[in-house]
């Protein structure tokens, strides 16, 4: 669930680049939460006269937020895979260049 999206303290980036990455992640999470809130509210809440959500509204909101978070996790995982593949390709090209006299 949402707890899986929290970063493990041992995996937190270090130094200035790490702080920049942390800020980027916080902004991204804030935008995700805002977008999810707006989208799920529009989709699920239809009555404004009651202080609490109706059962159907609460169920819809729960499902909507779970789907939103699951989709965000899938996108994040795919982006990480793509970045890893790109890094591997860059390393392979660099090794090929070094093997064929790319060194000075």
GROMACS .gro file of C-alpha atoms in nm, residues 4-78:
model
   75
    4UNK     CA    1   0.566   0.086   0.038
    5UNK     CA    2   0.611   0.425  -0.126
    6UNK     CA    3   0.798   0.558   0.180
    7UNK     CA    4   1.174   0.559   0.138
    8UNK     CA    5   1.385   0.327   0.353
    9UNK     CA    6   1.623   0.550   0.557
   10UNK     CA    7   1.920   0.331   0.454
   11UNK     CA    8   1.842   0.405   0.088
   12UNK     CA    9   1.820   0.782   0.132
   13UNK     CA   10   2.059   0.971  -0.095
   14UNK     CA   11   2.352   1.151   0.067
   15UNK     CA   12   2.519   1.488   0.004
   16UNK     CA   13   2.404   1.783  -0.207
   17UNK     CA   14   2.284   1.563  -0.494
   18UNK     CA   15   2.093   1.353  -0.243
   19UNK     CA   16   1.926   1.660  -0.097
   20UNK     CA   17   1.828   1.771  -0.447
   21UNK     CA   18   1.682   1.425  -0.520
   22UNK     CA   19   1.493   1.429  -0.191
   23UNK     CA   20   1.343   1.771  -0.271
   24UNK     CA   21   1.244   1.649  -0.618
   25UNK     CA   22   1.075   1.341  -0.467
   26UNK     CA   23   0.889   1.554  -0.213
   27UNK     CA   24   0.759   1.786  -0.486
   28UNK     CA   25   0.659   1.487  -0.700
   29UNK     CA   26   0.475   1.323  -0.409
   30UNK     CA   27   0.299   1.650  -0.329
   31UNK     CA   28   0.185   1.683  -0.691
   32UNK     CA   29   0.073   1.320  -0.695
   33UNK     CA   30  -0.129   1.367  -0.375
   34UNK     CA   31  -0.288   1.686  -0.507
   35UNK     CA   32  -0.378   1.527  -0.840
   36UNK     CA   33  -0.513   1.215  -0.670
   37UNK     CA   34  -0.722   1.421  -0.427
   38UNK     CA   35  -0.876   1.631  -0.703
   39UNK     CA   36  -0.940   1.337  -0.934
   40UNK     CA   37  -1.091   1.108  -0.670
   41UNK     CA   38  -1.300   1.389  -0.520
   42UNK     CA   39  -1.450   1.473  -0.861
   43UNK     CA   40  -1.517   1.107  -0.935
   44UNK     CA   41  -1.651   0.994  -0.598
   45UNK     CA   42  -1.810   1.278  -0.402
   46UNK     CA   43  -2.156   1.382  -0.511
   47UNK     CA   44  -2.326   1.508  -0.192
   48UNK     CA   45  -2.212   1.823  -0.020
   49UNK     CA   46  -2.481   1.863   0.249
   50UNK     CA   47  -2.341   1.599   0.484
   51UNK     CA   48  -2.023   1.637   0.690
   52UNK     CA   49  -1.920   1.271   0.633
   53UNK     CA   50  -1.882   1.064   0.320
   54UNK     CA   51  -2.163   0.823   0.236
   55UNK     CA   52  -2.065   0.454   0.232
   56UNK     CA   53  -2.056   0.449  -0.149
   57UNK     CA   54  -1.844   0.765  -0.161
   58UNK     CA   55  -1.600   0.625   0.095
   59UNK     CA   56  -1.571   0.297  -0.095
   60UNK     CA   57  -1.518   0.481  -0.424
   61UNK     CA   58  -1.255   0.707  -0.266
   62UNK     CA   59  -1.068   0.409  -0.118
   63UNK     CA   60  -1.061   0.226  -0.451
   64UNK     CA   61  -0.969   0.541  -0.643
   65UNK     CA   62  -0.674   0.625  -0.417
   66UNK     CA   63  -0.548   0.265  -0.421
   67UNK     CA   64  -0.559   0.257  -0.802
   68UNK     CA   65  -0.390   0.596  -0.824
   69UNK     CA   66  -0.107   0.487  -0.594
   70UNK     CA   67  -0.069   0.151  -0.772
   71UNK     CA   68  -0.047   0.329  -1.107
   72UNK     CA   69   0.213   0.573  -0.971
   73UNK     CA   70   0.420   0.281  -0.839
   74UNK     CA   71   0.403   0.104  -1.177
   75UNK     CA   72   0.516   0.418  -1.358
   76UNK     CA   73   0.801   0.469  -1.110
   77UNK     CA   74   0.916   0.108  -1.149
   78UNK     CA   75   0.908   0.130  -1.529
   0.00000   0.00000   0.00000
